[in-house]
mmCIF file of C-alpha atoms in Angstrom:
data_model
loop_
_atom_site.group_PDB
_atom_site.id
_atom_site.type_symbol
_atom_site.label_atom_id
_atom_site.label_comp_id
_atom_site.label_asym_id
_atom_site.label_seq_id
_atom_site.Cartn_x
_atom_site.Cartn_y
_atom_site.Cartn_z
ATOM 1 C CA UNK A 1 2.793 -18.637 -1.888
ATOM 2 C CA UNK A 2 -0.129 -16.879 -0.127
ATOM 3 C CA UNK A 3 1.829 -15.668 2.911
ATOM 4 C CA UNK A 4 4.479 -13.864 0.887
ATOM 5 C CA UNK A 5 2.449 -13.192 -2.239
ATOM 6 C CA UNK A 6 3.091 -13.111 -5.982
ATOM 7 C CA UNK A 7 3.989 -9.382 -6.091
ATOM 8 C CA UNK A 8 7.026 -9.961 -3.859
ATOM 9 C CA UNK A 9 8.334 -12.779 -6.042
ATOM 10 C CA UNK A 10 7.595 -10.735 -9.164
ATOM 11 C CA UNK A 11 9.496 -7.695 -7.996
ATOM 12 C CA UNK A 12 12.407 -9.783 -6.700
ATOM 13 C CA UNK A 13 12.670 -11.758 -9.952
ATOM 14 C CA UNK A 14 12.481 -8.482 -11.875
ATOM 15 C CA UNK A 15 15.353 -7.057 -9.841
ATOM 16 C CA UNK A 16 17.431 -10.199 -10.398
ATOM 17 C CA UNK A 17 16.854 -10.186 -14.175
ATOM 18 C CA UNK A 18 17.503 -6.428 -14.422
ATOM 19 C CA UNK A 19 20.783 -6.576 -12.563
ATOM 20 C CA UNK A 20 22.160 -9.899 -13.864
ATOM 21 C CA UNK A 21 20.982 -9.988 -17.473
ATOM 22 C CA UNK A 22 20.514 -6.257 -18.199
ATOM 23 C CA UNK A 23 17.624 -6.355 -20.736
ATOM 24 C CA UNK A 24 18.270 -4.259 -23.848
ATOM 25 C CA UNK A 25 16.658 -0.876 -24.522
ATOM 26 C CA UNK A 26 14.120 -2.535 -26.828
ATOM 27 C CA UNK A 27 12.311 -3.804 -23.725
ATOM 28 C CA UNK A 28 12.019 -0.348 -22.127
ATOM 29 C CA UNK A 29 8.676 0.738 -23.698
ATOM 30 C CA UNK A 30 6.949 -2.457 -22.579
ATOM 31 C CA UNK A 31 8.425 -2.266 -19.083
ATOM 32 C CA UNK A 32 7.321 1.367 -18.739
ATOM 33 C CA UNK A 33 3.832 0.535 -20.025
ATOM 34 C CA UNK A 34 3.461 -2.296 -17.509
ATOM 35 C CA UNK A 35 4.806 -0.275 -14.579
ATOM 36 C CA UNK A 36 2.446 2.654 -15.249
ATOM 37 C CA UNK A 37 -0.704 1.857 -17.267
ATOM 38 C CA UNK A 38 -1.071 -1.752 -16.103
ATOM 39 C CA UNK A 39 -0.446 -0.589 -12.545
ATOM 40 C CA UNK A 40 -3.360 1.850 -12.744
ATOM 41 C CA UNK A 41 -5.635 -0.757 -14.338
ATOM 42 C CA UNK A 42 -4.866 -3.148 -11.481
ATOM 43 C CA UNK A 43 -6.079 -0.583 -8.931
ATOM 44 C CA UNK A 44 -9.324 -0.110 -10.892
ATOM 45 C CA UNK A 45 -9.844 -3.887 -11.031
ATOM 46 C CA UNK A 46 -9.416 -4.083 -7.256
ATOM 47 C CA UNK A 47 -12.477 -1.848 -6.940
ATOM 48 C CA UNK A 48 -14.701 -4.658 -8.222
ATOM 49 C CA UNK A 49 -13.787 -6.656 -5.112
ATOM 50 C CA UNK A 50 -14.680 -3.939 -2.604
ATOM 51 C CA UNK A 51 -18.270 -3.565 -1.460
ATOM 52 C CA UNK A 52 -18.849 -0.119 0.041
ATOM 53 C CA UNK A 53 -21.855 -1.448 1.966
ATOM 54 C CA UNK A 54 -19.772 -4.166 3.606
ATOM 55 C CA UNK A 55 -17.099 -1.657 4.530
ATOM 56 C CA UNK A 56 -19.614 0.804 5.998
ATOM 57 C CA UNK A 57 -21.103 -1.922 8.216
ATOM 58 C CA UNK A 58 -17.976 -2.267 10.337
ATOM 59 C CA UNK A 59 -16.296 0.979 9.383
ATOM 60 C CA UNK A 60 -17.440 2.914 12.423
ATOM 61 C CA UNK A 61 -16.244 0.162 14.781
ATOM 62 C CA UNK A 62 -12.694 0.363 13.500
ATOM 63 C CA UNK A 63 -12.589 4.028 12.460
ATOM 64 C CA UNK A 64 -11.009 5.407 15.640
ATOM 65 C CA UNK A 65 -8.265 2.769 15.664
ATOM 66 C CA UNK A 66 -7.663 3.122 11.923
ATOM 67 C CA UNK A 67 -7.359 6.914 12.054
ATOM 68 C CA UNK A 68 -4.940 6.792 14.999
ATOM 69 C CA UNK A 69 -2.749 4.142 13.365
ATOM 70 C CA UNK A 70 -2.748 6.036 10.049
ATOM 71 C CA UNK A 71 -1.748 9.268 11.736
ATOM 72 C CA UNK A 72 0.920 7.427 13.718
ATOM 73 C CA UNK A 73 2.320 5.880 10.538
ATOM 74 C CA UNK A 74 2.629 9.176 8.684
ATOM 75 C CA UNK A 75 4.032 11.135 11.637
ATOM 76 C CA UNK A 76 6.547 8.387 12.429
ATOM 77 C CA UNK A 77 7.590 8.096 8.774
ATOM 78 C CA UNK A 78 8.111 11.867 8.611
ATOM 79 C CA UNK A 79 10.054 12.209 11.873
ATOM 80 C CA UNK A 80 12.132 9.041 11.571
ATOM 81 C CA UNK A 81 12.687 9.666 7.874
ATOM 82 C CA UNK A 82 14.152 13.083 8.569
ATOM 83 C CA UNK A 83 16.215 11.742 11.463
ATOM 84 C CA UNK A 84 17.617 8.954 9.280
ATOM 85 C CA UNK A 85 17.953 11.256 6.251
ATOM 86 C CA UNK A 86 15.678 9.145 4.050
ATOM 87 C CA UNK A 87 14.406 11.328 1.199
ATOM 88 C CA UNK A 88 10.796 12.520 1.025
ATOM 89 C CA UNK A 89 9.375 10.237 -1.666
ATOM 90 C CA UNK A 90 10.662 7.081 0.026
ATOM 91 C CA UNK A 91 9.243 8.370 3.333
ATOM 92 C CA UNK A 92 5.840 8.761 1.666
ATOM 93 C CA UNK A 93 5.956 5.307 0.068
ATOM 94 C CA UNK A 94 6.865 3.553 3.319
ATOM 95 C CA UNK A 95 4.391 5.653 5.314
ATOM 96 C CA UNK A 96 1.510 5.014 2.906
ATOM 97 C CA UNK A 97 2.341 1.325 2.570
ATOM 98 C CA UNK A 98 2.394 0.834 6.336
ATOM 99 C CA UNK A 99 -0.585 3.074 7.071
ATOM 100 C CA UNK A 100 -3.031 1.690 4.544
ATOM 101 C CA UNK A 101 -2.572 -1.466 2.522
ATOM 102 C CA UNK A 102 0.999 -2.287 1.663
ATOM 103 C CA UNK A 103 1.844 -2.840 -1.978
ATOM 104 C CA UNK A 104 -1.584 -1.739 -3.256
ATOM 105 C CA UNK A 105 -1.271 1.653 -1.526
ATOM 106 C CA UNK A 106 2.271 2.105 -2.810
ATOM 107 C CA UNK A 107 1.023 1.197 -6.292
ATOM 108 C CA UNK A 108 -1.771 3.764 -6.016
ATOM 109 C CA UNK A 109 0.413 6.726 -5.005
ATOM 110 C CA UNK A 110 3.294 5.921 -7.371
ATOM 111 C CA UNK A 111 1.698 7.595 -10.448
ATOM 112 C CA UNK A 112 1.074 10.723 -8.354
ATOM 113 C CA UNK A 113 4.416 11.368 -6.660
ATOM 114 C CA UNK A 114 6.476 9.694 -9.446
ATOM 115 C CA UNK A 115 9.319 8.175 -7.389
ATOM 116 C CA UNK A 116 12.289 6.413 -8.947
ATOM 117 C CA UNK A 117 11.532 2.786 -9.710
ATOM 118 C CA UNK A 118 14.219 1.552 -7.336
ATOM 119 C CA UNK A 119 12.545 3.541 -4.516
ATOM 120 C CA UNK A 120 9.218 1.855 -5.266
ATOM 121 C CA UNK A 121 10.919 -1.546 -5.313
ATOM 122 C CA UNK A 122 12.706 -0.807 -2.044
ATOM 123 C CA UNK A 123 9.500 0.363 -0.330
ATOM 124 C CA UNK A 124 7.479 -2.654 -1.450
ATOM 125 C CA UNK A 125 10.228 -5.084 -0.447
ATOM 126 C CA UNK A 126 10.487 -3.425 2.978
ATOM 127 C CA UNK A 127 6.728 -3.490 3.554
ATOM 128 C CA UNK A 128 6.390 -7.141 2.562
ATOM 129 C CA UNK A 129 9.336 -8.118 4.760
ATOM 130 C CA UNK A 130 7.417 -6.944 7.818
ATOM 131 C CA UNK A 131 4.204 -8.532 6.498
ATOM 132 C CA UNK A 132 5.880 -11.936 6.633
ATOM 133 C CA UNK A 133 7.206 -11.239 10.135
ATOM 134 C CA UNK A 134 3.725 -10.135 11.254
ATOM 135 C CA UNK A 135 2.033 -13.304 9.964
ATOM 136 C CA UNK A 136 4.393 -15.417 12.057
ATOM 137 C CA UNK A 137 4.596 -13.149 15.112
ATOM 138 C CA UNK A 138 1.125 -11.660 15.598
ATOM 139 C CA UNK A 139 -0.829 -14.858 16.432
ATOM 140 C CA UNK A 140 1.820 -15.827 19.003
ATOM 141 C CA UNK A 141 1.737 -12.383 20.616
ATOM 142 C CA UNK A 142 -2.059 -12.340 20.474
ATOM 143 C CA UNK A 143 -2.269 -15.523 22.542
ATOM 144 C CA UNK A 144 0.394 -14.279 24.956
ATOM 145 C CA UNK A 145 -1.615 -11.071 25.454
ATOM 146 C CA UNK A 146 -4.895 -13.053 25.726
ATOM 147 C CA UNK A 147 -6.568 -10.909 23.074
ATOM 148 C CA UNK A 148 -10.208 -11.564 22.249
ATOM 149 C CA UNK A 149 -11.151 -12.580 18.709
ATOM 150 C CA UNK A 150 -12.478 -9.062 18.106
ATOM 151 C CA UNK A 151 -9.372 -7.474 19.629
ATOM 152 C CA UNK A 152 -6.977 -9.579 17.580
ATOM 153 C CA UNK A 153 -8.997 -9.055 14.399
ATOM 154 C CA UNK A 154 -8.842 -5.298 14.951
ATOM 155 C CA UNK A 155 -5.108 -5.459 15.669
ATOM 156 C CA UNK A 156 -4.326 -7.558 12.595
ATOM 157 C CA UNK A 157 -6.624 -5.512 10.363
ATOM 158 C CA UNK A 158 -5.071 -2.186 11.366
ATOM 159 C CA UNK A 159 -1.403 -3.131 11.894
ATOM 160 C CA UNK A 160 -0.669 -5.648 9.096
ATOM 161 C CA UNK A 161 -0.451 -4.205 5.606
ATOM 162 C CA UNK A 162 -1.158 -6.656 2.808
ATOM 163 C CA UNK A 163 -4.610 -8.262 2.605
ATOM 164 C CA UNK A 164 -3.245 -11.788 2.161
ATOM 165 C CA UNK A 165 -1.094 -11.357 5.272
ATOM 166 C CA UNK A 166 -4.046 -10.013 7.271
ATOM 167 C CA UNK A 167 -6.132 -13.011 6.223
ATOM 168 C CA UNK A 168 -3.319 -15.458 7.025
ATOM 169 C CA UNK A 169 -2.702 -14.001 10.489
ATOM 170 C CA UNK A 170 -6.395 -13.529 11.324
ATOM 171 C CA UNK A 171 -7.575 -17.011 10.446
ATOM 172 C CA UNK A 172 -4.578 -18.635 12.111
ATOM 173 C CA UNK A 173 -5.867 -17.051 15.339
ATOM 174 C CA UNK A 174 -9.553 -17.956 14.874
ATOM 175 C CA UNK A 175 -12.298 -17.832 12.252
ATOM 176 C CA UNK A 176 -14.035 -14.936 14.026
ATOM 177 C CA UNK A 177 -10.776 -12.997 14.196
ATOM 178 C CA UNK A 178 -10.120 -13.664 10.514
ATOM 179 C CA UNK A 179 -13.584 -12.527 9.439
ATOM 180 C CA UNK A 180 -13.344 -9.296 11.414
ATOM 181 C CA UNK A 181 -9.731 -8.598 10.422
ATOM 182 C CA UNK A 182 -10.580 -8.943 6.732
ATOM 183 C CA UNK A 183 -13.437 -6.416 6.907
ATOM 184 C CA UNK A 184 -11.346 -3.979 8.959
ATOM 185 C CA UNK A 185 -8.666 -4.292 6.297
ATOM 186 C CA UNK A 186 -11.177 -3.504 3.531
ATOM 187 C CA UNK A 187 -12.316 -0.416 5.440
ATOM 188 C CA UNK A 188 -8.715 0.672 5.814
ATOM 189 C CA UNK A 189 -8.080 0.163 2.097
ATOM 190 C CA UNK A 190 -10.766 2.715 1.123
ATOM 191 C CA UNK A 191 -8.734 5.452 2.812
ATOM 192 C CA UNK A 192 -6.266 5.317 -0.064
ATOM 193 C CA UNK A 193 -8.761 7.484 -1.989
ATOM 194 C CA UNK A 194 -8.523 10.636 0.187
ATOM 195 C CA UNK A 195 -4.779 10.045 0.634
ATOM 196 C CA UNK A 196 -4.261 10.033 -3.144
ATOM 197 C CA UNK A 197 -6.310 13.202 -3.532
ATOM 198 C CA UNK A 198 -4.347 14.966 -0.760
ATOM 199 C CA UNK A 199 -1.059 13.946 -2.360
ATOM 200 C CA UNK A 200 -2.267 15.166 -5.772
ATOM 201 C CA UNK A 201 -3.084 18.591 -4.330
ATOM 202 C CA UNK A 202 0.256 18.692 -2.489
ATOM 203 C CA UNK A 203 2.130 17.929 -5.710
ATOM 204 C CA UNK A 204 0.120 20.632 -7.497
ATOM 205 C CA UNK A 205 1.004 23.264 -4.888
ATOM 206 C CA UNK A 206 4.683 22.284 -4.988
ATOM 207 C CA UNK A 207 4.831 22.540 -8.790
ATOM 208 C CA UNK A 208 3.219 25.979 -8.792
ATOM 209 C CA UNK A 209 5.524 27.202 -6.013
ATOM 210 C CA UNK A 210 8.616 25.898 -7.847
ATOM 211 C CA UNK A 211 7.535 27.634 -11.058
ATOM 212 C CA UNK A 212 6.929 30.910 -9.210
ATOM 213 C CA UNK A 213 10.357 30.805 -7.552
ATOM 214 C CA UNK A 214 12.001 30.098 -10.890
ATOM 215 C CA UNK A 215 10.171 33.031 -12.463
ATOM 216 C CA UNK A 216 8.505 30.805 -15.032
ATOM 217 C CA UNK A 217 4.923 29.974 -15.843
ATOM 218 C CA UNK A 218 3.738 26.645 -14.544
ATOM 219 C CA UNK A 219 2.111 24.385 -17.124
ATOM 220 C CA UNK A 220 0.392 22.554 -14.296
ATOM 221 C CA UNK A 221 -3.204 21.483 -14.726
ATOM 222 C CA UNK A 222 -5.246 19.584 -12.161
ATOM 223 C CA UNK A 223 -6.595 17.372 -14.917
ATOM 224 C CA UNK A 224 -3.080 16.224 -15.784
ATOM 225 C CA UNK A 225 -2.108 15.244 -12.256
ATOM 226 C CA UNK A 226 -5.511 14.173 -10.914
ATOM 227 C CA UNK A 227 -5.473 10.413 -10.189
ATOM 228 C CA UNK A 228 -8.301 9.493 -12.558
ATOM 229 C CA UNK A 229 -7.741 5.803 -11.917
ATOM 230 C CA UNK A 230 -8.935 6.398 -8.331
ATOM 231 C CA UNK A 231 -12.201 7.804 -9.714
ATOM 232 C CA UNK A 232 -12.614 4.676 -11.856
ATOM 233 C CA UNK A 233 -11.745 2.605 -8.785
ATOM 234 C CA UNK A 234 -14.767 4.229 -7.066
ATOM 235 C CA UNK A 235 -16.953 3.548 -10.105
ATOM 236 C CA UNK A 236 -15.928 -0.127 -10.043
ATOM 237 C CA UNK A 237 -16.620 -0.349 -6.315
ATOM 238 C CA UNK A 238 -20.008 1.342 -6.731
ATOM 239 C CA UNK A 239 -20.890 -1.140 -9.488
ATOM 240 C CA UNK A 240 -20.009 -4.003 -7.142
ATOM 241 C CA UNK A 241 -22.046 -2.446 -4.318
ATOM 242 C CA UNK A 242 -25.084 -1.875 -6.561
ATOM 243 C CA UNK A 243 -25.057 -5.510 -7.655
ATOM 244 C CA UNK A 244 -24.123 -4.817 -11.276
ATOM 245 C CA UNK A 245 -21.175 -7.209 -11.089
ATOM 246 C CA UNK A 246 -22.359 -10.845 -11.288
ATOM 247 C CA UNK A 247 -21.147 -13.008 -8.420
ATOM 248 C CA UNK A 248 -19.895 -15.618 -10.883
ATOM 249 C CA UNK A 249 -17.298 -13.305 -12.427
ATOM 250 C CA UNK A 250 -16.078 -11.642 -9.212
ATOM 251 C CA UNK A 251 -13.346 -14.268 -8.611
ATOM 252 C CA UNK A 252 -12.140 -13.746 -12.204
ATOM 253 C CA UNK A 253 -11.981 -9.976 -11.697
ATOM 254 C CA UNK A 254 -10.025 -10.458 -8.482
ATOM 255 C CA UNK A 255 -7.643 -12.823 -10.267
ATOM 256 C CA UNK A 256 -7.217 -10.277 -13.069
ATOM 257 C CA UNK A 257 -6.417 -7.563 -10.519
ATOM 258 C CA UNK A 258 -3.824 -9.759 -8.806
ATOM 259 C CA UNK A 259 -2.307 -10.716 -12.170
ATOM 260 C CA UNK A 260 -1.982 -7.092 -13.267
ATOM 261 C CA UNK A 261 -0.431 -6.076 -9.943
ATOM 262 C CA UNK A 262 2.181 -8.830 -10.328
ATOM 263 C CA UNK A 263 2.868 -7.775 -13.938
ATOM 264 C CA UNK A 264 3.241 -4.128 -12.917
ATOM 265 C CA UNK A 265 5.445 -4.792 -9.904
ATOM 266 C CA UNK A 266 7.613 -7.195 -11.907
ATOM 267 C CA UNK A 267 8.094 -4.359 -14.403
ATOM 268 C CA UNK A 268 9.086 -2.059 -11.545
ATOM 269 C CA UNK A 269 11.608 -4.693 -10.478
ATOM 270 C CA UNK A 270 12.927 -4.797 -14.050
ATOM 271 C CA UNK A 271 13.489 -1.043 -13.808
ATOM 272 C CA UNK A 272 15.180 -1.115 -10.401
ATOM 273 C CA UNK A 273 18.870 -0.364 -10.113
ATOM 274 C CA UNK A 274 20.254 -2.611 -7.374
ATOM 275 C CA UNK A 275 23.329 -0.440 -6.931
ATOM 276 C CA UNK A 276 21.179 2.586 -6.166
ATOM 277 C CA UNK A 277 19.069 0.531 -3.756
ATOM 278 C CA UNK A 278 22.208 -0.719 -2.009
ATOM 279 C CA UNK A 279 23.552 2.827 -1.737
ATOM 280 C CA UNK A 280 20.576 3.680 0.502
ATOM 281 C CA UNK A 281 21.908 1.202 3.055
ATOM 282 C CA UNK A 282 19.837 -0.080 5.963
ATOM 283 C CA UNK A 283 18.096 3.226 6.680
ATOM 284 C CA UNK A 284 14.872 2.565 4.681
ATOM 285 C CA UNK A 285 14.531 -0.874 6.299
ATOM 286 C CA UNK A 286 15.009 0.633 9.750
ATOM 287 C CA UNK A 287 12.455 3.307 8.845
ATOM 288 C CA UNK A 288 9.976 0.598 7.835
ATOM 289 C CA UNK A 289 10.616 -1.247 11.090
ATOM 290 C CA UNK A 290 10.083 1.905 13.141
ATOM 291 C CA UNK A 291 6.844 2.832 11.393
ATOM 292 C CA UNK A 292 5.491 -0.721 11.606
ATOM 293 C CA UNK A 293 6.319 -0.978 15.330
ATOM 294 C CA UNK A 294 4.673 2.391 16.024
ATOM 295 C CA UNK A 295 1.499 1.360 14.190
ATOM 296 C CA UNK A 296 1.318 -2.028 15.947
ATOM 297 C CA UNK A 297 1.744 -0.500 19.409
ATOM 298 C CA UNK A 298 -0.656 2.399 18.784
ATOM 299 C CA UNK A 299 -3.375 -0.019 17.620
ATOM 300 C CA UNK A 300 -3.141 -1.970 20.881
ATOM 301 C CA UNK A 301 -3.043 1.203 23.002
ATOM 302 C CA UNK A 302 -6.157 2.677 21.376
ATOM 303 C CA UNK A 303 -8.059 -0.594 21.831
ATOM 304 C CA UNK A 304 -6.938 -0.715 25.450
ATOM 305 C CA UNK A 305 -8.103 2.872 25.974
ATOM 306 C CA UNK A 306 -11.588 2.215 24.555
ATOM 307 C CA UNK A 307 -11.897 -1.179 26.253
ATOM 308 C CA UNK A 308 -12.044 -3.212 23.048
ATOM 309 C CA UNK A 309 -9.290 -5.751 23.728
#
């Protein structure tokens, strides 16, 4: 199911099993292992599929649009989230997922901000809902707006979240649009690295401040909270860029990364409490819609301003 993707089915099936069959406590260690360690391994494995040279080649062309759409996503998530009274961690998950690369970005920041599993499940489900809508809607709107192949590729690459959805939308428009959209999407995905580092520092400052206010000594250490899997992600990407990863095994590494993501997100689904998700109501979905709409519009406006459409 390339348009929707295995992670969506995994997390949905996990939620169904968790809330209908209620697995016993004996399954908890394995579910926790999959939702944390396997999740981090999947991000590292994704690094083997990302060539830094390829990203740098088109990075400057899409950088201005990418930075504007990222900023728009985070600002909109913050303002709308506060207006709708969606709590901070869910704001961050939806903002990061919309700004960068959907489920992969949410997976990357989850070990840092440590949200409840049902929040992670809710955020991923919301992001993928709008991915499916985008795949169906973007090509139609692109033709109605008479976008060039380059313009549509830039729009899809900066405003659609998941890689499979970007590819589906881009190549349904044209081959040139699909090629460009895919590379723009890869460039956008690398920005998860500085975002994770910023979030790690923010969490560190918050922990120290909380300890100071409580009159206690913080046991915080940067080594404990530092997202080491992001460093290994960079090592994997550098190995791919330097040619140390044989071409013959690259598809297997990509398949392994996808498999581990599905395993991890299924485990998150198995940890998700549907009652708690339902208690949040429609507000997170409306937040996701607002952020996605803001990103889509800002991408077109920036391209119009620089004459790239």
